[in-house]
Coordinates of C-alpha atoms and ligand atoms in Angstrom, one line a residue:
M1 CA 0.0 0.0 0.0
R2 CA 1.3 3.5 -1.0
L3 CA 0.1 6.7 0.7
I4 CA 0.9 10.3 0.5
A5 CA 0.8 12.2 3.8
H6 CA -0.1 15.7 2.9
A7 CA 1.3 18.8 4.7
K8 CA -1.1 21.5 5.8
V9 CA -1.0 25.3 5.8
N10 CA -2.7 27.7 8.1
W11 CA -4.5 30.5 6.3
A12 CA -5.4 32.0 9.7
L13 CA -4.5 31.2 13.3
S14 CA -6.1 33.0 16.2
V15 CA -5.2 32.3 19.9
L16 CA -8.4 32.8 22.0
G17 CA -6.9 32.1 25.4
R18 CA -5.0 29.8 27.6
R19 CA -6.9 27.1 29.4
D20 CA -6.3 25.9 33.0
D21 CA -4.6 22.8 31.7
G22 CA -2.0 24.9 29.9
Y23 CA -3.3 24.3 26.3
H24 CA -4.2 27.2 24.2
E25 CA -7.7 27.6 22.8
L26 CA -7.3 28.2 19.0
D27 CA -9.4 29.1 16.0
M28 CA -7.7 28.2 12.7
L29 CA -8.3 27.8 9.1
M30 CA -6.3 24.9 7.7
Q31 CA -5.9 23.4 4.3
S32 CA -4.0 20.5 2.9
V33 CA -1.4 21.0 0.2
E34 CA 0.0 18.7 -2.5
L35 CA 3.5 18.6 -0.8
G36 CA 3.7 15.4 1.1
D37 CA 5.8 12.5 2.5
S38 CA 5.4 9.2 0.8
L39 CA 4.8 6.0 2.7
E40 CA 4.9 2.4 1.6
I41 CA 3.4 -0.1 4.0
R42 CA 3.7 -3.9 3.6
L43 CA 2.5 -6.7 5.9
A44 CA 5.4 -8.2 7.9
E45 CA 6.1 -10.1 11.1
E46 CA 7.8 -7.1 12.9
L47 CA 6.9 -3.4 12.9
T48 CA 9.8 -1.6 11.3
L49 CA 10.4 1.9 9.8
T50 CA 13.0 2.7 7.1
L51 CA 13.4 6.4 6.7
H52 CA 14.7 8.3 3.6
G53 CA 15.4 12.0 4.0
G54 CA 14.5 14.0 7.1
P55 CA 18.0 14.2 8.8
R56 CA 16.5 15.6 12.0
V57 CA 13.7 13.1 12.2
P58 CA 14.1 10.2 14.7
S59 CA 14.1 6.9 12.8
G60 CA 13.5 4.7 15.9
D61 CA 10.8 4.6 18.6
G62 CA 10.6 8.4 18.7
N63 CA 9.1 8.6 15.2
L64 CA 5.4 9.4 15.3
V65 CA 4.8 6.8 12.6
L66 CA 6.0 4.0 14.9
R67 CA 4.3 5.5 17.9
A68 CA 0.9 5.7 16.0
A69 CA 1.3 2.1 14.7
R70 CA 2.0 0.8 18.2
R71 CA -0.9 2.7 19.7
L72 CA -3.2 1.4 17.0
R73 CA -2.0 -2.2 17.6
E74 CA -2.6 -1.9 21.4
A75 CA -6.0 -0.3 21.0
A76 CA -7.1 -3.0 18.6
G77 CA -5.6 -5.8 20.7
V78 CA -3.7 -7.3 17.7
A79 CA 0.0 -8.3 17.2
Q80 CA 0.4 -7.8 13.5
G81 CA 3.5 -6.1 12.0
A82 CA 4.3 -4.0 9.0
R83 CA 7.4 -2.9 7.1
I84 CA 7.0 0.8 6.6
T85 CA 9.2 2.8 4.3
M86 CA 8.9 6.6 4.4
K87 CA 10.4 9.3 2.1
K88 CA 10.3 12.5 4.1
R89 CA 9.8 15.6 1.9
I90 CA 7.9 17.9 4.3
P91 CA 10.4 20.1 6.2
V92 CA 10.6 19.4 9.9
G93 CA 9.5 21.8 12.7
A94 CA 8.0 23.9 10.0
G95 CA 4.4 24.3 11.2
L96 CA 3.4 22.2 8.2
G97 CA 2.2 19.3 10.3
G98 CA 4.6 16.8 8.8
G99 CA 4.8 14.4 11.7
S100 CA 1.0 14.6 12.2
A101 CA 0.4 13.9 8.5
D102 CA 2.6 10.8 8.7
A103 CA 0.8 9.5 11.8
A104 CA -2.6 10.1 10.3
A105 CA -1.7 8.2 7.1
I106 CA -0.3 5.3 9.1
L107 CA -3.4 5.1 11.3
L108 CA -5.6 4.9 8.2
G109 CA -3.3 2.7 6.2
L110 CA -2.8 0.1 9.0
N111 CA -6.5 0.1 9.9
A112 CA -7.1 -1.1 6.3
L113 CA -4.1 -3.3 5.9
W114 CA -4.6 -5.1 9.2
N115 CA -8.4 -5.4 8.6
L116 CA -9.1 -3.8 12.0
H117 CA -12.4 -2.1 10.9
M118 CA -11.9 0.5 13.6
G119 CA -14.5 3.2 13.3
W120 CA -13.9 7.0 12.8
Q121 CA -14.8 7.9 16.4
D122 CA -12.2 5.5 17.8
L123 CA -9.6 6.4 15.2
R124 CA -10.0 10.1 15.9
A125 CA -9.8 9.5 19.6
L126 CA -6.5 7.7 19.0
A127 CA -5.3 10.4 16.7
R128 CA -6.1 13.1 19.2
S129 CA -4.2 11.3 22.0
L130 CA -1.1 11.3 19.7
G131 CA -1.1 15.0 18.7
S132 CA -3.5 17.9 18.2
D133 CA -3.1 18.3 14.4
I134 CA -3.6 14.6 13.7
P135 CA -7.4 14.6 13.6
F136 CA -7.3 17.3 10.9
C137 CA -4.6 15.4 8.9
M138 CA -6.8 12.3 9.0
V139 CA -9.5 14.1 6.9
G140 CA -7.6 17.0 5.3
G141 CA -9.2 19.4 2.8
L142 CA -10.2 22.9 4.0
R143 CA -11.5 23.1 7.5
R144 CA -12.0 25.5 10.3
V145 CA -10.3 23.9 13.3
R146 CA -11.2 25.0 16.9
G147 CA -10.5 24.1 20.5
T148 CA -7.1 22.4 20.6
G149 CA -7.5 20.8 17.2
E150 CA -10.4 18.5 17.9
Q151 CA -13.4 20.5 16.5
L152 CA -13.3 20.3 12.8
E153 CA -15.8 22.0 10.4
A154 CA -15.5 21.2 6.8
L155 CA -15.7 24.2 4.4
P156 CA -16.4 24.2 0.7
C157 CA -13.1 24.0 -1.1
G158 CA -12.8 25.4 -4.7
A159 CA -10.0 25.8 -7.2
P160 CA -6.5 25.3 -6.0
F161 CA -4.4 28.2 -4.7
H162 CA -0.8 28.5 -5.9
L163 CA 1.8 28.6 -3.2
V164 CA 5.5 28.8 -2.6
I165 CA 6.5 27.5 0.9
V166 CA 9.9 28.4 2.3
Q167 CA 11.6 27.2 5.4
P168 CA 14.4 29.8 5.7
C169 CA 16.0 28.6 8.9
A170 CA 16.1 25.7 11.5
G171 CA 12.8 24.3 12.7
L172 CA 10.8 25.6 15.7
S173 CA 9.4 23.7 18.6
T174 CA 5.6 24.4 19.0
P175 CA 5.8 24.4 22.9
K176 CA 8.6 26.9 22.8
V177 CA 6.6 29.3 20.5
F178 CA 3.6 29.1 22.7
A179 CA 5.8 29.9 25.8
A180 CA 7.1 32.9 23.9
Y181 CA 3.6 33.9 23.0
D182 CA 2.6 33.8 26.7
A183 CA 5.5 36.0 27.6
L184 CA 4.7 38.8 25.0
A185 CA 3.9 42.1 26.7
V186 CA 1.1 42.9 24.2
R187 CA -1.3 40.3 22.9
P188 CA -1.0 40.1 19.1
R189 CA -4.0 40.9 17.0
N190 CA -6.0 37.8 15.8
P191 CA -6.8 37.6 12.1
D192 CA -10.3 38.1 10.8
I193 CA -11.3 34.5 10.3
E194 CA -14.7 35.2 8.9
A195 CA -13.2 37.4 6.2
A196 CA -10.8 34.6 5.4
V197 CA -13.6 32.0 5.2
A198 CA -15.5 34.3 2.8
A199 CA -12.4 34.8 0.6
L200 CA -11.9 31.1 0.5
A201 CA -15.5 30.4 -0.4
Q202 CA -15.2 32.9 -3.3
G203 CA -11.8 31.5 -4.4
D204 CA -10.5 35.0 -4.3
P205 CA -6.7 35.1 -3.7
A206 CA -6.6 38.9 -3.4
A207 CA -9.3 38.9 -0.7
L208 CA -7.6 36.0 1.1
A209 CA -4.3 37.8 1.0
Q210 CA -6.0 40.7 2.9
A211 CA -7.6 38.4 5.5
M212 CA -4.9 35.8 6.2
G213 CA -2.8 36.2 9.4
N214 CA -1.2 34.3 12.3
A215 CA -1.2 35.5 15.9
L216 CA 1.9 33.4 16.6
T217 CA 4.1 35.3 14.2
P218 CA 5.2 37.9 16.8
A219 CA 6.2 35.1 19.1
S220 CA 8.2 33.2 16.5
V221 CA 10.0 36.0 14.7
P222 CA 12.2 37.1 17.6
I223 CA 13.4 33.5 17.9
R224 CA 13.9 33.1 14.1
P225 CA 14.2 36.5 12.4
Q226 CA 14.7 34.8 9.1
I227 CA 10.9 34.2 9.1
A228 CA 10.2 37.9 8.6
M229 CA 12.9 38.2 5.9
A230 CA 11.4 35.2 4.0
A231 CA 8.0 36.7 4.1
Q232 CA 9.3 40.0 2.8
T233 CA 11.3 38.3 0.1
L234 CA 8.3 36.2 -1.1
E235 CA 6.2 39.4 -1.4
H236 CA 9.1 41.1 -3.2
F237 CA 9.0 38.2 -5.7
G238 CA 5.3 38.6 -6.3
A239 CA 3.4 36.9 -3.5
L240 CA 0.0 38.6 -2.8
R241 CA 0.9 37.9 0.8
A242 CA 3.3 35.7 2.8
E243 CA 2.6 34.6 6.3
M244 CA 4.1 32.0 8.7
T245 CA 2.2 28.7 9.0
G246 CA 1.4 27.2 12.4
S247 CA 4.1 28.0 14.9
G248 CA 6.7 28.3 12.1
S249 CA 9.3 28.2 10.9
A250 CA 8.0 27.9 7.4
V251 CA 6.4 30.8 5.5
V252 CA 3.7 30.4 2.9
G253 CA 3.5 32.8 -0.1
L254 CA 0.1 33.0 -1.8
F255 CA 0.2 33.8 -5.5
A256 CA -2.4 34.9 -8.0
N257 CA -1.5 32.2 -10.5
A258 CA 0.8 29.3 -11.3
Q259 CA 3.2 31.4 -13.4
D260 CA 3.8 34.0 -10.7
A261 CA 4.4 31.2 -8.2
D262 CA 6.8 29.4 -10.5
F263 CA 8.8 32.6 -11.0
A264 CA 9.1 33.3 -7.3
W265 CA 10.0 29.7 -6.5
R266 CA 12.9 29.9 -9.0
Q267 CA 14.2 33.0 -7.1
C268 CA 13.7 31.4 -3.7
I269 CA 15.3 28.1 -4.4
A270 CA 18.6 30.0 -5.1
L271 CA 18.4 31.5 -1.6
W272 CA 16.8 28.7 0.5
P273 CA 17.1 25.0 -0.5
K274 CA 13.9 24.3 1.4
S275 CA 11.7 26.1 -1.0
Y276 CA 8.6 24.3 -2.4
L277 CA 6.3 25.0 -5.3
T278 CA 2.9 23.5 -4.4
R279 CA -0.9 24.0 -4.5
T280 CA -3.7 23.6 -2.1
T281 CA -5.7 20.4 -2.4
C282 CA -9.3 19.7 -1.4
L283 CA -10.6 16.4 0.0
L284 CA -8.1 13.8 0.9
Y285 CA -10.7 11.5 2.4
T286 CA -14.4 11.5 2.7
S287 CA -16.0 14.7 4.1
D288 CA -18.6 12.9 6.1
A289 CA -15.8 11.5 8.2
A290 CA -15.6 14.8 10.1
Ligands
ATP301 P1 2.8 20.9 13.8 O1 2.6 21.9 12.6 O2 1.9 19.8 13.8 O3 3.0 21.6 15.1 P2 5.6 20.8 12.8 O4 5.4 20.8 11.4 O5 5.9 22.1 13.5 O6 4.2 20.2 13.5 P3 7.0 18.3 12.7 O7 7.7 18.5 11.5 O8 5.8 17.4 12.7 O9 6.6 19.8 13.3 O10 8.1 17.8 13.8 C1 8.0 18.1 15.2 C2 8.9 17.1 15.9 O11 8.5 15.8 15.8 C3 10.4 17.1 15.4 O12 11.2 17.5 16.5 C4 10.7 15.7 14.9 O13 11.9 15.3 15.3 C5 9.6 14.9 15.6 N1 9.0 13.8 14.7 C6 8.7 12.6 15.1 N2 8.2 11.8 14.1 C7 8.2 12.6 13.0 C8 7.9 12.5 11.6 N3 7.4 11.3 11.2 N4 8.0 13.5 10.8 C9 8.5 14.7 11.3 N5 8.9 14.9 12.6 C10 8.8 13.9 13.4

């Protein structure tokens, strides 16, 4: 079985507050993109992972793919194995949900390959216990995501948007960025999510460029100033707008058309090897799943 684990971008990320348990209450607009890791899964006696690419990704027990597979096996009470081969393309610690996408793909893939027939509710509970972006990655498409990632609302998803994604520096740890957010003297402004929803529904990149925004950017930029420089550079090369995704450190440039995106990507790749030309994608899996 071969699967693509698609990365996600955040069109909008608002922080609504900090809960008593330390988690932050979020309101986000997330969409899957074509950029993804490829996974090949074959039935085997043992559970093993062979990793290609992703130099900073743990290949052993720390990998989310193996953690997800083990948790699924325990939850289903089975002892099957699988030989998993993964080609890592999504940059790491980028806010593109790479590890979450891999874990989501493995949960769905092994549920089918091992004939577990585990239902969506149980799979989603398992996904949630492994990481807050995994429930979104299990369904993908365009969704408003609230709470700590568990409340998913499917939105109509039209023609693809053309993107250049750049990771101009080392990755960022999500907990470190939230700690920096909590320490900010002034609460950053949240983006206008309703305006972004309307722009997405109209498939209007210019209106989306006006509405997109990320409340975590003022927390991440002091740690990795290259994020601000990459956003400026993408806009200089023709992006309608460039904004950090998730907690960074990748920046997403939104373009009016494929030609503009291609031109900017050619300039960016000369500056930053981790520059990707990609497009948004709609449904990965069935919409009634969420
Ligand atoms: P998110 O947007 O969901 O917060 P991210 O894109 O910022 O995630 P990831 O690339 O998923 O971050 O990596 C976060 C950490 O998880 C890294 O330190 C990495 O070593 C570890 N990790 C474990 N398994 C994986 C995997 N399969 N792919 C990527 N990173 C993994």
